[in-house]
Amino acid sequence: MPGSTTSLTDLGVRSIRDGVAAGDFSAVEVAEAFNANVAAASVLNTFIVATPDAALDAARAIDAKRAKGEPLGKMGGVPIGMKDLFATKGVQTSAASHMLENFLPEYESTVSQKLWDAGAGMLGKLNLDQFAMGSSNETSYFGNVINPWRRNDGGNAALAPGGSSGGSSAAIAARLCPAATGTDTGGSIRQPAAFTGISGIKPTYGRCSRWGIVAFASSLDQAGPMARDVTDCAIMLEAMAGFDPKDSTSLDMPVPQWEANLSPDMKGKRVGVPREYRMDGMDEDVAKSWDQGIAWLKDAGAEIVDISLPHTRYALPAYYIVAPAEASSNLARYDGVRYGLRDLPEGAGLQDMYAATRAAGFGAEVKRRILIGTYVLSAGFYDAYYTQAQKVRTLIARDFAKAFESCDVILAPTAPTAAFALGEMTSDPLSMYLNDVFAVPASLAGLPAMSVPAGLNREGLPLGLQIIGNMFDEQGVLDAGLAIERAAEFVVRPDRWW
Ligand code: GLN
């Protein structure tokens, strides 16, 4: 039973993979245990579609391989959740939208295929913010996910799991899956990981193929793993990453052995602390946890250096121009002709069909992004907004390049707050956007960045610390993450109330 220490659903990626390989339990037993947890947690609304049979089929294949003495793969026997932004052949891929409700892809995304090839199985498709636009999961057409964590104030306020990968984060925290895929355009792996007390890494832009992932903002979108600890993230990222000729921005570099090279030793490493991230009125507990993280890394042998990222305050405005601009272009394909929904009013012409389909198929936040994006790309405003934002983006990337001359990794909070209550931010989109303030700079610069759990705030909610690394240095990020993980000893978990 979940709650007891011997439960299979308490195990992470590495323990399941190694346990299946050693014959301690079968892959089918593992899949059955997670399938049962998924079925019992529908109130959390983490899965849009559960695929228990797919999980069992993959597990049977692994058990059969083991019986024949064949290698089981990096993720052999590990059932995972798949964010419903990845195209999965024959299984609904909705991007949590009405537009793509019932869309059954004819093909499999490169990343999901790599995971199946590595021996993983699919528990189902996870809920998210619609088209990955949001920070709370409240823009999903299928209803919001509920964070399994609750405040310790005795109230039962339902909290946001973060977004957009909020189904992934909540499902992992609630032991419905040991790991899940996420995507991160401006924080969507890191912020939900922080809100739910789990780990997640956005690799360097280009590490994971974008092919078959529903596009939001193509120059920012990156897939990455979310799991309960750093080692599990390293294992899963190895399975997900790699060059793909089908994605023109895919990195043509070998995939490093992140798992085998993991080390929490920070001796000789310099950790940069960006002074511009210490903002006025910063949440006291967030500031404290950041100081604690600095002390931990120092204890692990690191030298702490003060760094400056002077253009930080322009990152959020630049992101909210670049991302909607690209989104408005990417989402133009949903016109009622080629994909998903078609709304064809009686006697309507082609233009009417486009308009009716898009009006019915997109939610309010998606429409807001399309409007902003179309505006900033329009002839009269292109230079004033889009070109300016691209220049700012370059300056932000230069800030980081300069900073990495004097440090190896950067430590910062993942988000300015712990999980907020559902509904608390929806009336003011700007306050919601502000929640991405620490996540967005690394996205604009294409850098690897990870969130690891660092402790609880005074309300009993998890807080995350973010490690940002130089281009291609996922290893440095994972190592510093492991150092924090060892020091934080974060073993608390949400009480099972669902
Ligand atoms: N919350 C940010 C947004 O709404 C980031 C989303 C993401 O990374 N997919 O755009």
Short mmCIF file of C-alpha atoms and ligand atoms in Angstrom, two decimals:
data_model
loop_
_atom_site.label_atom_id
_atom_site.label_comp_id
_atom_site.label_asym_id
_atom_site.label_seq_id
_atom_site.Cartn_x
_atom_site.Cartn_y
_atom_site.Cartn_z
CA MET A 1 0.00 0.00 0.00
CA PRO A 2 1.24 3.50 -0.67
CA GLY A 3 2.47 4.87 2.61
CA SER A 4 4.34 1.72 3.56
CA THR A 5 8.05 1.80 2.76
CA THR A 6 8.02 -1.44 0.82
CA SER A 7 5.51 -0.33 -1.77
CA LEU A 8 6.65 -0.66 -5.38
CA THR A 9 5.15 2.74 -6.13
CA ASP A 10 7.61 4.35 -3.72
CA LEU A 11 10.47 3.28 -5.95
CA GLY A 12 12.11 5.60 -8.43
CA VAL A 13 13.50 5.00 -11.90
CA ARG A 14 16.84 3.57 -10.85
CA SER A 15 15.42 1.26 -8.18
CA ILE A 16 12.77 -0.08 -10.53
CA ARG A 17 15.19 -0.59 -13.42
CA ASP A 18 17.75 -2.31 -11.18
CA GLY A 19 15.12 -4.30 -9.27
CA VAL A 20 13.55 -5.63 -12.46
CA ALA A 21 16.98 -6.50 -13.87
CA ALA A 22 17.91 -8.32 -10.64
CA GLY A 23 14.61 -10.19 -10.57
CA ASP A 24 13.49 -8.68 -7.24
CA PHE A 25 10.10 -8.07 -8.83
CA SER A 26 8.68 -8.23 -12.33
CA ALA A 27 7.99 -5.32 -14.62
CA VAL A 28 4.36 -6.43 -14.72
CA GLU A 29 4.08 -6.15 -10.93
CA VAL A 30 5.45 -2.62 -11.13
CA ALA A 31 3.08 -1.60 -13.91
CA GLU A 32 0.11 -3.07 -12.05
CA ALA A 33 1.01 -1.18 -8.88
CA PHE A 34 1.24 2.16 -10.69
CA ASN A 35 -1.87 1.48 -12.76
CA ALA A 36 -3.74 0.93 -9.49
CA ASN A 37 -2.49 4.23 -8.06
CA VAL A 38 -3.49 6.07 -11.22
CA ALA A 39 -6.99 4.58 -11.11
CA ALA A 40 -7.41 5.54 -7.44
CA ALA A 41 -6.37 9.18 -7.88
CA SER A 42 -8.77 10.52 -10.47
CA VAL A 43 -9.67 13.43 -8.14
CA LEU A 44 -6.19 14.89 -8.80
CA ASN A 45 -7.05 15.00 -12.53
CA THR A 46 -3.41 14.37 -13.48
CA PHE A 47 -4.09 12.09 -16.45
CA ILE A 48 -6.18 13.10 -19.44
CA VAL A 49 -6.04 9.54 -20.71
CA ALA A 50 -4.82 6.53 -18.74
CA THR A 51 -3.30 3.71 -20.79
CA PRO A 52 -3.00 0.81 -18.35
CA ASP A 53 -2.83 -1.73 -21.17
CA ALA A 54 0.08 0.03 -22.83
CA ALA A 55 1.94 -0.04 -19.52
CA LEU A 56 1.23 -3.74 -19.09
CA ASP A 57 2.20 -4.62 -22.67
CA ALA A 58 5.55 -2.85 -22.29
CA ALA A 59 6.12 -4.58 -18.96
CA ARG A 60 5.35 -8.01 -20.39
CA ALA A 61 7.83 -7.39 -23.18
CA ILE A 62 10.50 -6.51 -20.61
CA ASP A 63 9.78 -9.57 -18.49
CA ALA A 64 10.00 -11.75 -21.60
CA LYS A 65 13.34 -10.21 -22.52
CA ARG A 66 14.67 -10.83 -19.06
CA ALA A 67 13.59 -14.47 -19.25
CA LYS A 68 15.65 -14.77 -22.42
CA GLY A 69 18.62 -13.00 -20.86
CA GLU A 70 18.44 -10.02 -23.24
CA PRO A 71 19.47 -6.49 -22.21
CA LEU A 72 16.52 -4.50 -20.82
CA GLY A 73 17.57 -0.95 -21.63
CA LYS A 74 18.27 2.21 -19.63
CA MET A 75 14.63 2.48 -18.58
CA GLY A 76 13.86 -1.24 -18.69
CA GLY A 77 10.64 -1.97 -16.82
CA VAL A 78 9.98 1.63 -15.76
CA PRO A 79 6.42 2.84 -16.41
CA ILE A 80 6.20 6.59 -16.97
CA GLY A 81 3.68 9.32 -17.60
CA MET A 82 3.80 11.18 -20.93
CA LYS A 83 2.90 14.86 -21.01
CA ASP A 84 0.00 15.15 -23.45
CA LEU A 85 2.05 17.40 -25.70
CA PHE A 86 4.06 14.49 -27.14
CA ALA A 87 2.53 12.77 -30.14
CA THR A 88 1.86 9.14 -29.31
CA LYS A 89 0.80 6.94 -32.18
CA GLY A 90 -2.87 6.01 -31.94
CA VAL A 91 -3.26 7.57 -28.47
CA GLN A 92 -5.03 10.90 -28.05
CA THR A 93 -2.63 13.83 -28.12
CA SER A 94 -4.67 16.84 -27.10
CA ALA A 95 -2.21 19.48 -25.80
CA ALA A 96 -5.02 19.86 -23.23
CA SER A 97 -7.07 21.71 -25.84
CA HIS A 98 -10.49 21.35 -27.37
CA MET A 99 -8.78 21.99 -30.72
CA LEU A 100 -6.91 18.68 -30.56
CA GLU A 101 -9.40 16.73 -28.48
CA ASN A 102 -9.62 13.28 -30.05
CA PHE A 103 -6.57 13.89 -32.26
CA LEU A 104 -4.93 10.50 -32.84
CA PRO A 105 -1.44 10.95 -34.28
CA GLU A 106 -0.23 8.68 -37.05
CA TYR A 107 3.28 8.92 -35.66
CA GLU A 108 5.30 8.82 -32.45
CA SER A 109 7.41 11.73 -31.20
CA THR A 110 11.15 11.10 -31.26
CA VAL A 111 11.51 11.51 -27.50
CA SER A 112 8.66 9.15 -26.61
CA GLN A 113 9.94 6.59 -29.13
CA LYS A 114 13.40 6.77 -27.55
CA LEU A 115 11.88 6.13 -24.14
CA TRP A 116 9.96 3.08 -25.38
CA ASP A 117 13.13 1.85 -27.11
CA ALA A 118 14.93 2.21 -23.76
CA GLY A 119 12.38 -0.12 -22.13
CA ALA A 120 9.93 2.33 -20.57
CA GLY A 121 6.16 1.83 -20.71
CA MET A 122 3.35 4.37 -20.86
CA LEU A 123 0.89 4.80 -17.97
CA GLY A 124 -1.02 7.50 -19.81
CA LYS A 125 -1.10 11.05 -21.13
CA LEU A 126 -0.68 13.74 -18.53
CA ASN A 127 -2.67 16.93 -18.14
CA LEU A 128 -1.04 20.32 -18.77
CA ASP A 129 -1.82 23.93 -19.45
CA GLN A 130 -3.48 24.27 -22.82
CA PHE A 131 -0.78 24.24 -25.54
CA ALA A 132 1.69 24.49 -22.61
CA MET A 133 0.68 28.10 -21.97
CA GLY A 134 0.39 28.77 -18.28
CA SER A 135 2.00 28.37 -14.88
CA SER A 136 -0.76 26.69 -12.91
CA ASN A 137 -2.47 24.12 -15.13
CA GLU A 138 -5.66 26.15 -14.98
CA THR A 139 -5.76 26.76 -18.74
CA SER A 140 -6.32 23.06 -19.50
CA TYR A 141 -9.52 22.33 -21.42
CA PHE A 142 -9.83 19.18 -19.29
CA GLY A 143 -9.92 20.97 -15.94
CA ASN A 144 -7.04 21.81 -13.70
CA VAL A 145 -4.78 19.34 -11.95
CA ILE A 146 -4.77 19.46 -8.15
CA ASN A 147 -1.46 19.55 -6.31
CA PRO A 148 -1.30 16.64 -3.83
CA TRP A 149 0.38 18.99 -1.33
CA ARG A 150 -1.74 21.06 1.07
CA ARG A 151 -0.89 23.91 3.36
CA ASN A 152 -0.43 23.01 7.02
CA ASP A 153 -2.98 25.60 8.11
CA GLY A 154 -5.72 23.05 8.53
CA GLY A 155 -7.60 24.44 5.54
CA ASN A 156 -8.00 22.29 2.49
CA ALA A 157 -7.42 24.93 -0.17
CA ALA A 158 -6.69 23.20 -3.47
CA LEU A 159 -3.28 24.30 -4.71
CA ALA A 160 -1.89 24.62 -8.21
CA PRO A 161 0.66 21.98 -9.24
CA GLY A 162 2.53 24.56 -11.31
CA GLY A 163 2.52 24.64 -15.06
CA SER A 164 2.56 23.84 -17.73
CA SER A 165 3.80 20.34 -16.80
CA GLY A 166 1.47 20.21 -13.78
CA GLY A 167 0.02 16.79 -14.54
CA SER A 168 3.57 15.43 -14.64
CA SER A 169 4.63 17.08 -11.40
CA ALA A 170 1.51 16.17 -9.43
CA ALA A 171 1.48 12.57 -10.67
CA ILE A 172 5.08 12.04 -9.60
CA ALA A 173 4.57 13.67 -6.19
CA ALA A 174 1.46 11.53 -5.62
CA ARG A 175 3.28 8.29 -6.58
CA LEU A 176 1.15 7.72 -9.68
CA CYS A 177 4.32 7.37 -11.74
CA PRO A 178 8.02 7.30 -10.87
CA ALA A 179 8.87 9.79 -13.62
CA ALA A 180 7.31 11.68 -16.48
CA THR A 181 8.23 13.75 -19.47
CA GLY A 182 7.89 17.51 -19.30
CA THR A 183 8.53 20.35 -21.68
CA ASP A 184 9.96 23.71 -20.75
CA THR A 185 9.54 26.84 -22.85
CA GLY A 186 9.83 29.34 -20.02
CA GLY A 187 9.92 27.26 -16.86
CA SER A 188 7.36 24.53 -17.40
CA ILE A 189 9.55 21.74 -16.06
CA ARG A 190 11.24 23.65 -13.26
CA GLN A 191 8.39 25.61 -11.69
CA PRO A 192 5.98 22.63 -11.40
CA ALA A 193 8.84 20.51 -10.03
CA ALA A 194 9.42 23.17 -7.36
CA PHE A 195 5.71 23.35 -6.52
CA THR A 196 5.46 19.62 -5.87
CA GLY A 197 8.77 18.71 -4.22
CA ILE A 198 10.28 16.80 -7.12
CA SER A 199 13.24 17.24 -9.50
CA GLY A 200 13.25 18.21 -13.16
CA ILE A 201 15.80 19.31 -15.70
CA LYS A 202 15.48 21.34 -18.86
CA PRO A 203 18.55 20.42 -20.91
CA THR A 204 20.45 22.67 -23.27
CA TYR A 205 18.25 23.80 -26.17
CA GLY A 206 18.58 21.14 -28.87
CA ARG A 207 19.53 18.19 -26.63
CA CYS A 208 16.12 16.55 -27.02
CA SER A 209 14.40 16.44 -30.37
CA ARG A 210 11.31 18.58 -30.71
CA TRP A 211 9.97 16.35 -33.46
CA GLY A 212 6.42 15.23 -32.64
CA ILE A 213 5.99 17.63 -29.72
CA VAL A 214 3.12 20.07 -30.24
CA ALA A 215 4.98 23.34 -30.85
CA PHE A 216 4.50 26.36 -28.61
CA ALA A 217 7.56 28.61 -29.16
CA SER A 218 10.03 26.65 -31.26
CA SER A 219 13.17 28.60 -30.36
CA LEU A 220 12.52 27.95 -26.67
CA ASP A 221 10.73 24.59 -26.43
CA GLN A 222 12.78 21.80 -24.85
CA ALA A 223 11.74 18.43 -23.49
CA GLY A 224 13.18 17.06 -20.28
CA PRO A 225 12.63 14.53 -17.52
CA MET A 226 10.79 15.03 -14.24
CA ALA A 227 11.35 12.51 -11.46
CA ARG A 228 11.74 12.17 -7.73
CA ASP A 229 15.50 12.64 -7.63
CA VAL A 230 18.52 13.83 -9.55
CA THR A 231 19.83 10.38 -10.45
CA ASP A 232 16.48 9.42 -11.95
CA CYS A 233 16.52 12.62 -14.01
CA ALA A 234 20.03 11.80 -15.28
CA ILE A 235 18.98 8.29 -16.32
CA MET A 236 15.86 9.45 -18.10
CA LEU A 237 17.55 12.38 -19.82
CA GLU A 238 20.11 9.97 -21.28
CA ALA A 239 17.26 7.98 -22.76
CA MET A 240 15.51 11.07 -24.15
CA ALA A 241 18.44 13.03 -25.60
CA GLY A 242 20.28 12.65 -28.89
CA PHE A 243 20.61 14.00 -32.39
CA ASP A 244 17.58 13.75 -34.61
CA PRO A 245 17.78 14.63 -38.29
CA LYS A 246 14.04 15.38 -38.19
CA ASP A 247 14.62 18.44 -35.96
CA SER A 248 16.82 21.04 -37.65
CA THR A 249 17.78 22.55 -34.29
CA SER A 250 18.74 19.22 -32.78
CA LEU A 251 22.29 19.12 -31.34
CA ASP A 252 24.59 16.87 -33.31
CA MET A 253 26.61 15.80 -30.27
CA PRO A 254 27.02 12.49 -28.49
CA VAL A 255 24.87 11.99 -25.39
CA PRO A 256 27.15 12.05 -22.32
CA GLN A 257 26.98 9.38 -19.62
CA TRP A 258 25.36 11.64 -17.08
CA GLU A 259 24.34 8.86 -14.71
CA ALA A 260 27.73 7.15 -14.57
CA ASN A 261 29.54 10.46 -14.06
CA LEU A 262 27.28 11.86 -11.33
CA SER A 263 29.20 13.32 -8.41
CA PRO A 264 28.03 15.52 -5.52
CA ASP A 265 31.58 16.70 -4.83
CA MET A 266 31.75 20.46 -5.37
CA LYS A 267 35.45 20.87 -4.59
CA GLY A 268 37.07 23.21 -7.07
CA LYS A 269 33.67 24.33 -8.42
CA ARG A 270 32.60 27.95 -8.40
CA VAL A 271 28.92 28.66 -7.77
CA GLY A 272 27.63 32.01 -8.98
CA VAL A 273 24.92 33.84 -7.04
CA PRO A 274 23.27 36.45 -9.26
CA ARG A 275 22.67 39.62 -7.33
CA GLU A 276 19.82 40.78 -9.59
CA TYR A 277 17.73 37.77 -8.56
CA ARG A 278 17.53 39.09 -5.01
CA MET A 279 14.46 41.18 -5.62
CA ASP A 280 12.77 43.65 -3.34
CA GLY A 281 9.94 42.12 -1.40
CA MET A 282 11.14 38.60 -2.14
CA ASP A 283 9.28 35.95 -0.16
CA GLU A 284 11.14 35.48 3.10
CA ASP A 285 11.10 31.69 2.98
CA VAL A 286 12.31 31.67 -0.61
CA ALA A 287 15.19 33.97 0.34
CA LYS A 288 16.04 31.74 3.31
CA SER A 289 16.04 28.59 1.24
CA TRP A 290 18.34 30.25 -1.28
CA ASP A 291 20.79 31.18 1.51
CA GLN A 292 20.56 27.64 2.80
CA GLY A 293 21.39 26.31 -0.67
CA ILE A 294 24.44 28.56 -0.86
CA ALA A 295 25.61 27.24 2.52
CA TRP A 296 25.07 23.64 1.44
CA LEU A 297 27.12 24.02 -1.71
CA LYS A 298 29.85 25.75 0.27
CA ASP A 299 29.89 22.81 2.69
CA ALA A 300 30.17 20.48 -0.29
CA GLY A 301 33.40 22.25 -1.23
CA ALA A 302 32.26 24.97 -3.65
CA GLU A 303 33.58 28.48 -3.81
CA ILE A 304 30.71 31.00 -3.84
CA VAL A 305 31.06 33.96 -6.19
CA ASP A 306 28.91 37.03 -6.55
CA ILE A 307 27.85 37.48 -10.18
CA SER A 308 25.81 40.00 -12.11
CA LEU A 309 23.17 39.29 -14.76
CA PRO A 310 22.30 42.93 -15.45
CA HIS A 311 19.56 42.38 -18.02
CA THR A 312 17.51 40.04 -15.82
CA ARG A 313 14.65 42.50 -15.43
CA TYR A 314 14.09 42.59 -19.19
CA ALA A 315 13.86 38.80 -19.49
CA LEU A 316 10.18 38.45 -18.65
CA PRO A 317 8.98 41.21 -21.01
CA ALA A 318 11.21 39.83 -23.79
CA TYR A 319 9.90 36.31 -23.21
CA TYR A 320 6.29 37.48 -23.34
CA ILE A 321 6.97 38.94 -26.78
CA VAL A 322 9.10 36.18 -28.30
CA ALA A 323 7.01 33.26 -27.00
CA PRO A 324 3.61 34.62 -28.13
CA ALA A 325 5.11 35.69 -31.48
CA GLU A 326 6.26 32.16 -32.19
CA ALA A 327 3.06 30.71 -30.79
CA SER A 328 0.91 32.84 -33.08
CA SER A 329 2.82 31.44 -36.03
CA ASN A 330 2.89 27.83 -34.79
CA LEU A 331 -0.81 27.80 -33.95
CA ALA A 332 -1.83 29.11 -37.35
CA ARG A 333 -1.95 25.50 -38.54
CA TYR A 334 -5.05 24.80 -36.44
CA ASP A 335 -7.51 26.06 -38.99
CA GLY A 336 -10.13 23.34 -39.12
CA VAL A 337 -8.67 21.90 -42.31
CA ARG A 338 -5.72 19.80 -41.27
CA TYR A 339 -5.90 18.91 -37.58
CA GLY A 340 -8.44 18.29 -34.91
CA LEU A 341 -11.56 20.34 -34.52
CA ARG A 342 -13.62 21.66 -37.41
CA ASP A 343 -16.49 24.01 -36.78
CA LEU A 344 -18.45 24.51 -39.99
CA PRO A 345 -21.52 26.64 -39.38
CA GLU A 346 -24.49 26.08 -41.69
CA GLY A 347 -23.84 27.71 -45.07
CA ALA A 348 -20.43 29.04 -43.99
CA GLY A 349 -17.53 29.78 -46.29
CA LEU A 350 -13.87 29.00 -45.75
CA GLN A 351 -13.07 32.13 -43.72
CA ASP A 352 -16.09 31.53 -41.51
CA MET A 353 -14.93 27.99 -40.90
CA TYR A 354 -11.45 29.17 -39.87
CA ALA A 355 -12.91 31.75 -37.54
CA ALA A 356 -15.51 29.47 -36.00
CA THR A 357 -13.00 26.65 -35.52
CA ARG A 358 -10.42 28.87 -33.88
CA ALA A 359 -12.99 30.63 -31.71
CA ALA A 360 -14.31 27.32 -30.42
CA GLY A 361 -11.03 25.39 -30.32
CA PHE A 362 -8.75 27.71 -28.35
CA GLY A 363 -9.12 28.73 -24.72
CA ALA A 364 -8.85 32.30 -23.44
CA GLU A 365 -5.13 32.22 -22.58
CA VAL A 366 -4.21 30.73 -25.95
CA LYS A 367 -6.25 33.41 -27.69
CA ARG A 368 -4.52 36.09 -25.63
CA ARG A 369 -1.11 34.76 -26.74
CA ILE A 370 -2.17 34.61 -30.39
CA LEU A 371 -3.43 38.20 -30.21
CA ILE A 372 -0.25 39.46 -28.54
CA GLY A 373 1.93 37.48 -30.93
CA THR A 374 0.11 38.68 -34.02
CA TYR A 375 0.30 42.26 -32.77
CA VAL A 376 4.05 42.23 -32.07
CA LEU A 377 4.73 40.68 -35.48
CA SER A 378 2.50 43.05 -37.43
CA ALA A 379 4.13 45.39 -39.95
CA GLY A 380 3.94 48.59 -37.91
CA PHE A 381 5.10 47.09 -34.60
CA TYR A 382 7.59 44.41 -35.59
CA ASP A 383 10.68 46.53 -34.98
CA ALA A 384 9.35 48.15 -31.84
CA TYR A 385 8.53 44.85 -30.17
CA TYR A 386 9.80 41.71 -31.83
CA THR A 387 13.17 43.01 -33.02
CA GLN A 388 13.75 44.73 -29.68
CA ALA A 389 12.89 41.56 -27.79
CA GLN A 390 15.34 39.57 -29.89
CA LYS A 391 18.05 42.09 -29.08
CA VAL A 392 17.26 41.82 -25.39
CA ARG A 393 17.46 38.07 -25.75
CA THR A 394 20.99 38.39 -27.10
CA LEU A 395 21.97 40.66 -24.20
CA ILE A 396 20.61 38.12 -21.72
CA ALA A 397 22.60 35.33 -23.36
CA ARG A 398 25.69 37.54 -23.17
CA ASP A 399 25.09 38.19 -19.47
CA PHE A 400 25.25 34.46 -18.87
CA ALA A 401 28.29 33.95 -21.10
CA LYS A 402 30.10 36.63 -19.13
CA ALA A 403 28.99 35.18 -15.79
CA PHE A 404 30.30 31.74 -16.74
CA GLU A 405 33.78 33.23 -17.07
CA SER A 406 33.83 33.46 -13.29
CA CYS A 407 31.62 30.54 -12.21
CA ASP A 408 30.74 26.98 -13.22
CA VAL A 409 27.08 26.91 -12.25
CA ILE A 410 24.56 29.44 -11.01
CA LEU A 411 22.29 28.97 -8.00
CA ALA A 412 18.94 30.75 -7.69
CA PRO A 413 15.42 30.06 -6.50
CA THR A 414 13.24 28.26 -9.04
CA ALA A 415 10.15 30.37 -8.43
CA PRO A 416 9.38 33.45 -6.33
CA THR A 417 6.65 31.63 -4.36
CA ALA A 418 5.58 28.18 -3.25
CA ALA A 419 2.44 26.66 -4.78
CA PHE A 420 -0.42 29.15 -4.79
CA ALA A 421 -4.09 28.33 -4.49
CA LEU A 422 -6.12 27.57 -7.59
CA GLY A 423 -7.94 30.68 -8.70
CA GLU A 424 -5.60 32.98 -6.77
CA MET A 425 -3.79 34.29 -9.85
CA THR A 426 -6.23 33.78 -12.68
CA SER A 427 -7.80 37.21 -12.60
CA ASP A 428 -4.47 38.93 -13.27
CA PRO A 429 -2.41 37.38 -16.06
CA LEU A 430 0.58 39.57 -15.20
CA SER A 431 0.87 38.20 -11.68
CA MET A 432 0.77 34.72 -13.17
CA TYR A 433 3.48 35.63 -15.71
CA LEU A 434 5.62 37.01 -12.88
CA ASN A 435 5.86 33.54 -11.40
CA ASP A 436 8.25 32.69 -14.27
CA VAL A 437 10.66 35.48 -13.41
CA PHE A 438 13.56 33.23 -12.34
CA ALA A 439 12.93 30.52 -14.93
CA VAL A 440 12.70 32.53 -18.13
CA PRO A 441 16.28 33.92 -18.41
CA ALA A 442 17.84 30.44 -18.82
CA SER A 443 15.18 29.61 -21.41
CA LEU A 444 15.96 32.69 -23.48
CA ALA A 445 19.67 31.82 -23.34
CA GLY A 446 19.06 28.14 -24.18
CA LEU A 447 20.93 26.97 -21.09
CA PRO A 448 20.44 23.78 -19.08
CA ALA A 449 18.65 24.39 -15.78
CA MET A 450 17.19 22.17 -13.12
CA SER A 451 15.01 22.42 -10.05
CA VAL A 452 15.60 20.27 -6.98
CA PRO A 453 13.56 20.22 -3.77
CA ALA A 454 15.22 22.21 -1.00
CA GLY A 455 12.82 22.04 1.92
CA LEU A 456 9.44 23.27 3.10
CA ASN A 457 8.24 26.79 3.71
CA ARG A 458 6.37 27.85 6.82
CA GLU A 459 3.12 26.64 5.28
CA GLY A 460 4.55 23.16 4.89
CA LEU A 461 4.89 23.48 1.10
CA PRO A 462 7.94 22.48 -0.93
CA LEU A 463 10.38 25.03 -2.31
CA GLY A 464 12.79 24.39 -5.16
CA LEU A 465 16.29 25.58 -5.85
CA GLN A 466 17.40 26.16 -9.41
CA ILE A 467 20.82 25.38 -10.84
CA ILE A 468 21.63 26.95 -14.19
CA GLY A 469 24.60 25.64 -16.16
CA ASN A 470 26.65 26.69 -19.11
CA MET A 471 25.74 25.49 -22.61
CA PHE A 472 26.03 21.66 -22.83
CA ASP A 473 26.97 21.32 -19.15
CA GLU A 474 24.06 19.21 -17.93
CA GLN A 475 26.63 17.26 -15.92
CA GLY A 476 27.60 20.32 -13.88
CA VAL A 477 23.93 21.06 -13.27
CA LEU A 478 23.10 17.50 -12.22
CA ASP A 479 26.16 17.30 -9.96
CA ALA A 480 25.29 20.51 -8.12
CA GLY A 481 21.68 19.28 -7.94
CA LEU A 482 22.92 16.07 -6.35
CA ALA A 483 24.98 18.03 -3.82
CA ILE A 484 21.86 19.95 -2.80
CA GLU A 485 19.78 16.79 -2.74
CA ARG A 486 22.28 15.09 -0.40
CA ALA A 487 22.33 18.09 1.93
CA ALA A 488 18.59 18.76 1.87
CA GLU A 489 17.60 15.17 2.60
CA PHE A 490 14.14 16.02 1.35
CA VAL A 491 12.11 12.93 2.21
CA VAL A 492 8.77 14.46 3.16
CA ARG A 493 5.83 13.68 0.93
CA PRO A 494 2.25 14.79 0.76
CA ASP A 495 -0.20 12.93 2.99
CA ARG A 496 -2.46 10.78 0.93
CA TRP A 497 -5.89 12.45 1.18
CA TRP A 498 -7.18 11.51 -2.29
N1 GLN B 1 4.49 29.74 -17.76
C1 GLN B 1 5.16 30.08 -18.98
C2 GLN B 1 4.15 30.46 -20.04
O1 GLN B 1 3.02 30.49 -19.73
C3 GLN B 1 6.02 28.95 -19.44
C4 GLN B 1 5.28 27.86 -20.07
C5 GLN B 1 6.16 26.77 -20.57
O2 GLN B 1 7.35 26.72 -20.22
N2 GLN B 1 5.61 25.93 -21.43
O3 GLN B 1 4.48 30.74 -21.15
#
